[in-house]
CSV table of C-alpha atoms and ligand atoms in Angstrom, one decimal:
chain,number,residue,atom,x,y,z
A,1,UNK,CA,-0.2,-44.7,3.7
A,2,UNK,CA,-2.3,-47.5,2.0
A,3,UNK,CA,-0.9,-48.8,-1.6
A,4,UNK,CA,-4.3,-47.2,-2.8
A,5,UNK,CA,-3.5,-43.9,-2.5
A,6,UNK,CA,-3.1,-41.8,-5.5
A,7,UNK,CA,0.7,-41.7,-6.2
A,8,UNK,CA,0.1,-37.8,-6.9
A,9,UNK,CA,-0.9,-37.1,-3.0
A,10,UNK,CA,2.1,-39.8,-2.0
A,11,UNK,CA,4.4,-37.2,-1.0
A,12,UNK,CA,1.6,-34.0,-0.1
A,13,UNK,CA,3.1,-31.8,2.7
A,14,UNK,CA,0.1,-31.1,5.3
A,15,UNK,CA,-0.6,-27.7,7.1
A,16,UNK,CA,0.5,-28.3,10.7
A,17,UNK,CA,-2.6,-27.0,12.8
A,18,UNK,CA,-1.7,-25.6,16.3
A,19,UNK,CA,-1.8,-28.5,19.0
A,20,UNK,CA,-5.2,-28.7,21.1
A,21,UNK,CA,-4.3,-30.3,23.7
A,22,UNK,CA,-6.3,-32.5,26.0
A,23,UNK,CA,-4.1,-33.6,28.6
A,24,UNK,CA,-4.8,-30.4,31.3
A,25,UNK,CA,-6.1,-26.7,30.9
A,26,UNK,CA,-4.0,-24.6,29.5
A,27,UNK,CA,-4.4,-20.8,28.6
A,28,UNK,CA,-4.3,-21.1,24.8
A,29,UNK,CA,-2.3,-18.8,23.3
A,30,UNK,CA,-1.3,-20.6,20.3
A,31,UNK,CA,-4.0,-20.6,17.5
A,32,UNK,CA,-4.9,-17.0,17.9
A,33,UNK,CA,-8.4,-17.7,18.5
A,34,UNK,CA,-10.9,-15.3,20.6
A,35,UNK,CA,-10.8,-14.9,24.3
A,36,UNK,CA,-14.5,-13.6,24.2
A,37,UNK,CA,-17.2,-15.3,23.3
A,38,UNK,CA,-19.6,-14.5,20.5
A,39,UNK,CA,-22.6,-11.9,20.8
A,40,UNK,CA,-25.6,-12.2,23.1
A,41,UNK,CA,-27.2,-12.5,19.7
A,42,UNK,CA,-25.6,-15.9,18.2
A,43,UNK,CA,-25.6,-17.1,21.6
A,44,UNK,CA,-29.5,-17.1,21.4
A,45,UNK,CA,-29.5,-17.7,17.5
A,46,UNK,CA,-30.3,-21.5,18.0
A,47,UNK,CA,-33.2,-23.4,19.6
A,48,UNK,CA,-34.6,-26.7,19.2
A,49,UNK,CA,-36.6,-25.6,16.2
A,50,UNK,CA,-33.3,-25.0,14.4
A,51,UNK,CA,-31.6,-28.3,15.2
A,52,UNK,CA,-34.9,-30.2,14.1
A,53,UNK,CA,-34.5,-28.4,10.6
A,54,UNK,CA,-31.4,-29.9,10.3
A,55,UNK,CA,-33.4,-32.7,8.7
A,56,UNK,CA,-33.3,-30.2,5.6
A,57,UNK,CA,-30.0,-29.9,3.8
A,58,UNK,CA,-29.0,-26.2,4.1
A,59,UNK,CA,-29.8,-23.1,1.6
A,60,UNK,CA,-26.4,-23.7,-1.0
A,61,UNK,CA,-26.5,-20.3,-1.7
A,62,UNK,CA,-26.9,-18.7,1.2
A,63,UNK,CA,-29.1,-16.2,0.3
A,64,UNK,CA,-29.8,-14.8,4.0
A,65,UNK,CA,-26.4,-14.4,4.8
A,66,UNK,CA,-24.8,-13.2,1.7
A,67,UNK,CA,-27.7,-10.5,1.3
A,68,UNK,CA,-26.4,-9.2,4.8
A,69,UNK,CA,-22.9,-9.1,4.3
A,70,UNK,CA,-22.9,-7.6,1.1
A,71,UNK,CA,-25.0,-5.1,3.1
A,72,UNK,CA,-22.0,-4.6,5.8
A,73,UNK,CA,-19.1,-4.2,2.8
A,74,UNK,CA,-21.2,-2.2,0.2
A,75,UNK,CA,-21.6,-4.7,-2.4
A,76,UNK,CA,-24.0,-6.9,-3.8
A,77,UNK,CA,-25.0,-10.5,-2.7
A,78,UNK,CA,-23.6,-11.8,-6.6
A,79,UNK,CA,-19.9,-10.5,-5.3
A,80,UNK,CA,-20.0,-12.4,-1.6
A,81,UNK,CA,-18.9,-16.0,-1.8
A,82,UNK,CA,-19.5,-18.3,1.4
A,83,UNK,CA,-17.5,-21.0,2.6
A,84,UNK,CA,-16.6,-23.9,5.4
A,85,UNK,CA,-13.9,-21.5,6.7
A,86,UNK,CA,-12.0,-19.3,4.7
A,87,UNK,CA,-9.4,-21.9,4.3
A,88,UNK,CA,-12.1,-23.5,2.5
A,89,UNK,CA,-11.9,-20.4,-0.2
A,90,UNK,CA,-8.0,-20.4,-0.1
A,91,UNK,CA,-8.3,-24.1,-1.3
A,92,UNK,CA,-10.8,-23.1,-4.1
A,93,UNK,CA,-8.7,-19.6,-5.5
A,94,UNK,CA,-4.9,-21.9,-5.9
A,95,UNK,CA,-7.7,-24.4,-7.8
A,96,UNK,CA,-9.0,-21.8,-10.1
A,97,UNK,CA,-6.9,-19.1,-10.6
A,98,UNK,CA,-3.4,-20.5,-10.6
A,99,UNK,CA,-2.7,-22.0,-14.0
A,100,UNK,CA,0.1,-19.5,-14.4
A,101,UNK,CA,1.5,-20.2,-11.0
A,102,UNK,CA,1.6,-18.5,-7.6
A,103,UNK,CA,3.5,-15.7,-5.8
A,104,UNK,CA,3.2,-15.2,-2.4
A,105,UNK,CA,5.8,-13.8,0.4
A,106,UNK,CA,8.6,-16.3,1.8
A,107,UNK,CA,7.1,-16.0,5.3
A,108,UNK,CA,3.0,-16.0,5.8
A,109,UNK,CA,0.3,-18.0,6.5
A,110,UNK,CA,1.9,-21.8,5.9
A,111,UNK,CA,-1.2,-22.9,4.1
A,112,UNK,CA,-0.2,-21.3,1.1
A,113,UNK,CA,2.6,-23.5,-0.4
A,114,UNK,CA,-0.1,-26.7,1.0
A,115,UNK,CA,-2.7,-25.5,-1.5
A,116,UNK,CA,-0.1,-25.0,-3.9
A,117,UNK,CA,1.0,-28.3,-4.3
A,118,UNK,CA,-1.8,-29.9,-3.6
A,119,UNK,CA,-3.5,-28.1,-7.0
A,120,UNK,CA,0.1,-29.2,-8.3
A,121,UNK,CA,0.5,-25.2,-9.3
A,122,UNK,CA,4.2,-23.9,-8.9
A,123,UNK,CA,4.8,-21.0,-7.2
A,124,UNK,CA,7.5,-18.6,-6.4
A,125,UNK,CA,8.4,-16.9,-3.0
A,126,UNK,CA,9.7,-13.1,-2.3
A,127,UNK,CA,11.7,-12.9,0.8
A,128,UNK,CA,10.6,-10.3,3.6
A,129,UNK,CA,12.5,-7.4,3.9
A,130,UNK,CA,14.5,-7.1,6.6
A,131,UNK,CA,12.2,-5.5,8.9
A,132,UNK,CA,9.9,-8.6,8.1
A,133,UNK,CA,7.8,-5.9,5.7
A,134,UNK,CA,6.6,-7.3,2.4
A,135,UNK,CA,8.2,-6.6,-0.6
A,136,UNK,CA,5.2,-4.5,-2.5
A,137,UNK,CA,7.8,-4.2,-5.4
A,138,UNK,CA,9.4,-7.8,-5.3
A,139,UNK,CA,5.7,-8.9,-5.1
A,140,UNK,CA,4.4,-6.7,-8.0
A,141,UNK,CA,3.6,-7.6,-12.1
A,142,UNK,CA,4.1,-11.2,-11.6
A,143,UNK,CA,2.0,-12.3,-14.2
A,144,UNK,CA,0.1,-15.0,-11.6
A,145,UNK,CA,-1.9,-15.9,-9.0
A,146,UNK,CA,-0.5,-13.6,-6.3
A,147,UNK,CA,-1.4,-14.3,-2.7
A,148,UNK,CA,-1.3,-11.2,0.2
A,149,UNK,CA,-2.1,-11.8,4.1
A,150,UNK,CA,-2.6,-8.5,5.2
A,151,UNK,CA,-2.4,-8.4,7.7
A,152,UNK,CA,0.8,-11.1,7.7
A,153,UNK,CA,0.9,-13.9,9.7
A,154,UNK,CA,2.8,-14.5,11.5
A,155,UNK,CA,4.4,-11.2,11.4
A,156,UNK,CA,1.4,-9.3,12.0
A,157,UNK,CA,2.4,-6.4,9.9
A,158,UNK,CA,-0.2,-4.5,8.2
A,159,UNK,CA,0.4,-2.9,4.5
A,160,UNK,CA,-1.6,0.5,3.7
A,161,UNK,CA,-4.0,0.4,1.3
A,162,UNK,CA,-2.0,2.3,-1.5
A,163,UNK,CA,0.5,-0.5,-1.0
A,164,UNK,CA,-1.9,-3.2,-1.5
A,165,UNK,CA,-3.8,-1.3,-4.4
A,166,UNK,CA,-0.3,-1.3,-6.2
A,167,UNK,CA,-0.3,-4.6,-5.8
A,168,UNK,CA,-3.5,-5.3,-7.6
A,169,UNK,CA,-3.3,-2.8,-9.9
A,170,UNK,CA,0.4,-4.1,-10.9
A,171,UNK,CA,-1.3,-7.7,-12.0
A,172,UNK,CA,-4.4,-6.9,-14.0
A,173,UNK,CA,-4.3,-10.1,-15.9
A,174,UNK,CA,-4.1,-12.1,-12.8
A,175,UNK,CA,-6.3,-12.6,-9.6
A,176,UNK,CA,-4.5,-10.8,-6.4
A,177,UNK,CA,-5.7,-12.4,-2.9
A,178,UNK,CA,-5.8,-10.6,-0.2
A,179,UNK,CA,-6.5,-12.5,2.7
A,180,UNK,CA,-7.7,-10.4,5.5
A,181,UNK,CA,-8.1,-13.0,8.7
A,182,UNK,CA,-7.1,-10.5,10.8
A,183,UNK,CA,-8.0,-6.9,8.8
A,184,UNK,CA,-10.6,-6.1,11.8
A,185,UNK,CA,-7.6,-5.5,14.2
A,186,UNK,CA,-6.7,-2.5,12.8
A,187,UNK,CA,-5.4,-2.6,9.0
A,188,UNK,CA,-7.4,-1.1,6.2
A,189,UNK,CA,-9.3,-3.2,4.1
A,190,UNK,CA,-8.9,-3.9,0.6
A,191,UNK,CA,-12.9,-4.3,0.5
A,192,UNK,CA,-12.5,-0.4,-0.2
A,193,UNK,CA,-10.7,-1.2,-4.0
A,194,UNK,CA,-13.3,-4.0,-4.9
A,195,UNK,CA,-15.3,-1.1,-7.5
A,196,UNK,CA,-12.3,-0.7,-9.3
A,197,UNK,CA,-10.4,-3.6,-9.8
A,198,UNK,CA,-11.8,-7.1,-11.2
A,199,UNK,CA,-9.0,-9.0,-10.3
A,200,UNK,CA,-9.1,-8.4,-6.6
A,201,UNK,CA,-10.5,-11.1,-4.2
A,202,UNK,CA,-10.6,-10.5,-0.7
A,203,UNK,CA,-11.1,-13.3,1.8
A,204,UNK,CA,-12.5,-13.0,5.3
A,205,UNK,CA,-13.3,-15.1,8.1
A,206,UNK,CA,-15.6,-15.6,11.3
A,207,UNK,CA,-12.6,-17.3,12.7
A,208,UNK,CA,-10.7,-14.1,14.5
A,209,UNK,CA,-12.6,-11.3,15.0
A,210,UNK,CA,-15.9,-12.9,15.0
A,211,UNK,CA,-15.2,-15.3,17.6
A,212,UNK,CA,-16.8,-18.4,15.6
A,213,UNK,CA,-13.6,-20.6,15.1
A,214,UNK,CA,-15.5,-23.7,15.6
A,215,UNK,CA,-18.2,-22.7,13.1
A,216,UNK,CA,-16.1,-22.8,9.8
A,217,UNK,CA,-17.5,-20.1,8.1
A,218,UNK,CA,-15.4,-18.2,6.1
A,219,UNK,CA,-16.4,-15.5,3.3
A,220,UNK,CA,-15.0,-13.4,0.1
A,221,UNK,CA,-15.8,-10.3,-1.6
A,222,UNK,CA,-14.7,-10.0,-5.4
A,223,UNK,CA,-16.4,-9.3,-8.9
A,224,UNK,CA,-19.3,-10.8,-9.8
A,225,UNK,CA,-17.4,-13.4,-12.5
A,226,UNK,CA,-14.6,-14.1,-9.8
A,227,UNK,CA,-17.2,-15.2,-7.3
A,228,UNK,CA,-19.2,-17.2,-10.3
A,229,UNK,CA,-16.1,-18.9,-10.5
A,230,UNK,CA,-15.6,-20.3,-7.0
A,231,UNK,CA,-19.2,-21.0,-7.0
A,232,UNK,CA,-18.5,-23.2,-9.9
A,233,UNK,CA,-15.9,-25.0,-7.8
A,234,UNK,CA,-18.3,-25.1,-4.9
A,235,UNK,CA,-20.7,-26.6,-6.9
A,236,UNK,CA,-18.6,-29.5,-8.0
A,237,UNK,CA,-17.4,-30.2,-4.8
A,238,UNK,CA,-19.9,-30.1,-1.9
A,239,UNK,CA,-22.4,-27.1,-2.8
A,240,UNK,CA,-24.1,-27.7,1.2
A,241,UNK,CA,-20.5,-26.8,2.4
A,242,UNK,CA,-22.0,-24.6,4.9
A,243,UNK,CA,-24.3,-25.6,7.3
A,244,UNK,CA,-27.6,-24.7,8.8
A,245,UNK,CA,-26.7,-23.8,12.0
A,246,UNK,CA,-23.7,-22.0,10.8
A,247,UNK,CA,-25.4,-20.0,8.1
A,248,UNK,CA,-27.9,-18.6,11.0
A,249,UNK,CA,-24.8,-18.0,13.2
A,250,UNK,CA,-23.4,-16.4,11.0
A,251,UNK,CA,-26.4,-13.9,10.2
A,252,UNK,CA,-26.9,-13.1,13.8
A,253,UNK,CA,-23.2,-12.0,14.1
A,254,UNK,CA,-23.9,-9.6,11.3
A,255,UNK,CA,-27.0,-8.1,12.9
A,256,UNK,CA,-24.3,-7.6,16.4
A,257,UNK,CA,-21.5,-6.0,14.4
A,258,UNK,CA,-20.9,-3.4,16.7
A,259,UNK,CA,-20.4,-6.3,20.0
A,260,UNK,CA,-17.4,-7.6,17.3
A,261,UNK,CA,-15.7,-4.3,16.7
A,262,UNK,CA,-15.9,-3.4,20.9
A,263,UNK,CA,-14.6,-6.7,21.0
A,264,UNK,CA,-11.5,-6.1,18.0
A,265,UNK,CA,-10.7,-2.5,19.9
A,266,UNK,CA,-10.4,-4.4,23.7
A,267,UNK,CA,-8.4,-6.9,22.3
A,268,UNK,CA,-6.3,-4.3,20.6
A,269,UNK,CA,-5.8,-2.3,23.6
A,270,UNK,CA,-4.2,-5.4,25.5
A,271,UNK,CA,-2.3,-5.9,22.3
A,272,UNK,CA,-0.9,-2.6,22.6
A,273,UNK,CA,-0.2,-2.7,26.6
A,274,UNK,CA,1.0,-6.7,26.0
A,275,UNK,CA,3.9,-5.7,23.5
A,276,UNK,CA,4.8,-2.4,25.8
A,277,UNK,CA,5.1,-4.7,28.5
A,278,UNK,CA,7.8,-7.1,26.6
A,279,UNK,CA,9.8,-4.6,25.3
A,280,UNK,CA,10.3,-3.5,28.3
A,281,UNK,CA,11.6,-7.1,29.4
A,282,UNK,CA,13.8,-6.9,26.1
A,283,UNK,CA,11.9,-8.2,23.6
A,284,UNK,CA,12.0,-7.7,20.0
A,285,UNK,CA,8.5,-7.3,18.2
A,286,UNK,CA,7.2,-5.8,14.5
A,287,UNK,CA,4.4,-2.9,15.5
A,288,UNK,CA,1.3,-5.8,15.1
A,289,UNK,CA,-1.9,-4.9,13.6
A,290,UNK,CA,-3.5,-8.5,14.4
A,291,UNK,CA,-4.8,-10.4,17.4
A,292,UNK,CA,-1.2,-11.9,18.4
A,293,UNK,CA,2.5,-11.0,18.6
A,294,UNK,CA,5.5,-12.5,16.9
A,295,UNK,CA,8.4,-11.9,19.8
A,296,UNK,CA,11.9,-12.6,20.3
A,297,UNK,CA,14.0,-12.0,23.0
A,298,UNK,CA,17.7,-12.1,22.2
A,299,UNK,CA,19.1,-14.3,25.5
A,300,UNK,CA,16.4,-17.2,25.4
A,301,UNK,CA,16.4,-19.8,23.0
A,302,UNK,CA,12.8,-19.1,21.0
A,303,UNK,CA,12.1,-23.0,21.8
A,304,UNK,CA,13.2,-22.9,25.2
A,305,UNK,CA,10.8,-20.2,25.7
A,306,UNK,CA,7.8,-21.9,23.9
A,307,UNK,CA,8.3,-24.9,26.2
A,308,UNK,CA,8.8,-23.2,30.0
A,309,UNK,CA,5.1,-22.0,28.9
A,310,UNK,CA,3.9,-25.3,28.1
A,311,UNK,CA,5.3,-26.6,31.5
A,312,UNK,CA,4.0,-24.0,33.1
A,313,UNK,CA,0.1,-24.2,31.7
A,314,UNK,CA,0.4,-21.4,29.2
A,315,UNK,CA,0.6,-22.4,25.1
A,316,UNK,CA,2.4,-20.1,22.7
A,317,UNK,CA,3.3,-20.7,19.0
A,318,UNK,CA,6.2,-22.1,18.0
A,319,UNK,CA,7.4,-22.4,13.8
A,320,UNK,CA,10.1,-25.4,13.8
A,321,UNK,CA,11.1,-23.2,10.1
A,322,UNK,CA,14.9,-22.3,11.2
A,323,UNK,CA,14.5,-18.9,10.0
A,324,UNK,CA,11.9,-17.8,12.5
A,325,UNK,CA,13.3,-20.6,15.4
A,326,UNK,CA,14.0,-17.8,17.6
A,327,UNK,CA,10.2,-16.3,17.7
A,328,UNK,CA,7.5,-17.6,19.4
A,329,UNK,CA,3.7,-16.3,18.0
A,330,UNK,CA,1.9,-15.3,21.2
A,331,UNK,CA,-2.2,-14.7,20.9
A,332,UNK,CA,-4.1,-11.9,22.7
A,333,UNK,CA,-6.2,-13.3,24.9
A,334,UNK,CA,-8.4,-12.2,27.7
A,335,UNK,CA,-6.7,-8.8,29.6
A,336,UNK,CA,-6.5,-11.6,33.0
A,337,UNK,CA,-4.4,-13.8,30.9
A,338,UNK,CA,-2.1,-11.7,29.3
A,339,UNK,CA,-1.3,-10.6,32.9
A,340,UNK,CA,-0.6,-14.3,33.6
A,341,UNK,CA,1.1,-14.8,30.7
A,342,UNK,CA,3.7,-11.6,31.2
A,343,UNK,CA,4.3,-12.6,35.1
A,344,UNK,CA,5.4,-15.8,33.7
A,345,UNK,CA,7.3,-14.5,31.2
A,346,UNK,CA,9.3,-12.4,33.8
A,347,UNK,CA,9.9,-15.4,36.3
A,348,UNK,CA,11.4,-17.6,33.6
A,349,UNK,CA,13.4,-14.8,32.3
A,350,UNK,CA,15.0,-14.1,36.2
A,351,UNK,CA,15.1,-18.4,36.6
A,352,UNK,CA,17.5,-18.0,33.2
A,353,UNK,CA,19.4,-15.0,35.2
A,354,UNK,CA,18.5,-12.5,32.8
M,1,PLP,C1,-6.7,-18.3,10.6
M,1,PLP,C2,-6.3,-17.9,9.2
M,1,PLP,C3,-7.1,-18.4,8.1
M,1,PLP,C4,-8.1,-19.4,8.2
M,1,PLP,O1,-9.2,-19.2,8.8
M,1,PLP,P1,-10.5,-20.2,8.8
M,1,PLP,O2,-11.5,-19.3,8.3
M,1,PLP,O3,-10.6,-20.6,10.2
M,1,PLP,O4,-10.2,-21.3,7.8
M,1,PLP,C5,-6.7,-17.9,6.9
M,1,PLP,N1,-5.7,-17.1,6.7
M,1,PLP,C6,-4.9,-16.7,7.7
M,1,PLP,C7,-3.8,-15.8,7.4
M,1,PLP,C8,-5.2,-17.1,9.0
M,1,PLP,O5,-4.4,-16.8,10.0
């Protein structure tokens, strides 16, 4: 740390991204990105006419895009926000919406309590059930910014829709979030509510389903004056936040939607057969209804596990947080690899004797 810096970011705590390692190929099973590529479509989307326009700054509303995805979720191009990743949008909604503070479960996505503090907006945090389910109630007429993965990460529990509508209907005078990352792997989608409820914002993301990680685009659907508002916030930041290149990506994966949803159900399928598969080795695992599995095994030290894999060639997740030490967060990937990945599993588990 310089003696510059600003003595309110002195002590920030960072989000901890999942390693990308350079030092040998390993299967990545750690940052629950997509085993398949992106449709034939986006593949094709760019030619050397669109990298010489990148001479011209990019459209800062979007218009192209936004007109198509309010066309895939029913709504209208004024309630679809666009931004570098839906991180990006996470960042924005602590920034605007949580002068009253924030609420969010004690285990989800880690970001959360970064944005937080970094906005220097207090927040509160409702344990998990025991089952790892969220609290709907303990969540419910907080009076604040209240923040929902659903599904949760890393959990991958998915809450029905009249659970999540209770949610936001519980905190009218407050913005709920619901951040859907992972919504296309089989959990309902709170896009269904948006008519009814002016305080609902829900965020997506090319990241997962979409297979466009590396493209940081990320979107949200709200009311017209919730989306004005981040706009305002975009506009005082860095109002070219998404590119040219990404914004045509990002159209030609709208125009393919059916390749991403063949995708979401194949990847659910090996999901499925994946957490069959460990059980029947004695592993514990909520019912997930995202692109990864949060597993435990009670004779192997979670850490132990997570680092036979890494010797081994194959990266897994693991949360240093003591209460979740014993789990490692394990991505689908390609069918092949979760075959790899479960023979391994069962040859460390016989080298340990169990
Ligand atoms: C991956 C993830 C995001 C962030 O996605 P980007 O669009 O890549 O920034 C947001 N929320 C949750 C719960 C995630 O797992």
């Amino acid at each position: 740390m310089s003696r510059f810096l600003h003595t309110r970011y002195a002590g920030l705590e960072t989000y901890t991204p999942g390693e990308q390692p350079r030092d040998k190929q390993y299967i990545k099973l750690n940052t629950n990105e997509s085993p398949y590529p992106p449709s034939p479509e986006v593949l094709a989307a760019l030619g050397p006419g669109e990298v010489a326009d990148l001479r011209l700054y990019s459209d800062p509303e979007g218009a192209g895009l936004r007109e198509k995805l309010a066309g895939l979720y029913g709504v209208t191009p004024g309630q679809v926000f666009l931004s570098n990743g839906s991180d990006d949008i996470l960042n924005f909604a602590f920034m605007a919406f949580g002068e009253k503070g924030a609420v969010f479960p004690s285990l989800t996505y880690s970001f959360y309590p970064v944005f937080a503090n970094l906005h220097q907006v207090p927040y509160e945090t409702v344990p998990l059930r025991e089952d790892f389910s969220v609290d709907v109630a303990g969540l419910s007429g907080k009076g604040k910014l209240t923040v929902l993965a659903n599904p949760n990460a890393p959990t991958g529990l998915a809450l029905p829709l009249d659970q999540v509508e209770a949610l936001v209907a519980s905190n009218p005078g407050h913005v709920v979030v619901v951040d859907e990352a992972y919504v296309d792997f089989g959990a309902a989608s709170a896009a269904a509510l948006l008519g009814r409820y002016e305080n609902l914002l829900v965020v997506m993301t090319y990241s997962k389903s979409r297979s466009m990680a590396g493209a940081r685009l990320g979107f949200a659907l709200g009311s017209r004056e919730l989306i004005a508002d981040l706009e305002r916030l975009k506009y005082a930041t860095n109002p070219y936040n998404v590119n040219r290149l990404t914004l045509r990506l990002g159209e030609a994966a709208v125009d393919s939607d059916p390749y991403f949803r063949a995708n979401a159900r194949r990847i659910m399928a090996t999901r499925d057969k994946t957490a069959r598969a460990l059980r029947e080795m004695g592993f514990r695992l909520p019912d997930s209804q995202a692109n990864f599995l949060f597993v435990t095994h009670p004779r192997i030290d979670g850490a132990r596990l997570y680092q036979k894999c890494r010797e081994r060639g194959i990266l897994i997740r693991h949360f240093s947080d003591p209460a979740i030490a014993q789990y490692n967060r394990v991505t689908i990937g390609a069918e092949e690899e979760m075959e790899t990945f479960l023979t391994m599993v069962r040859d460390i588990l016989r080298e340990e004797g169990l």
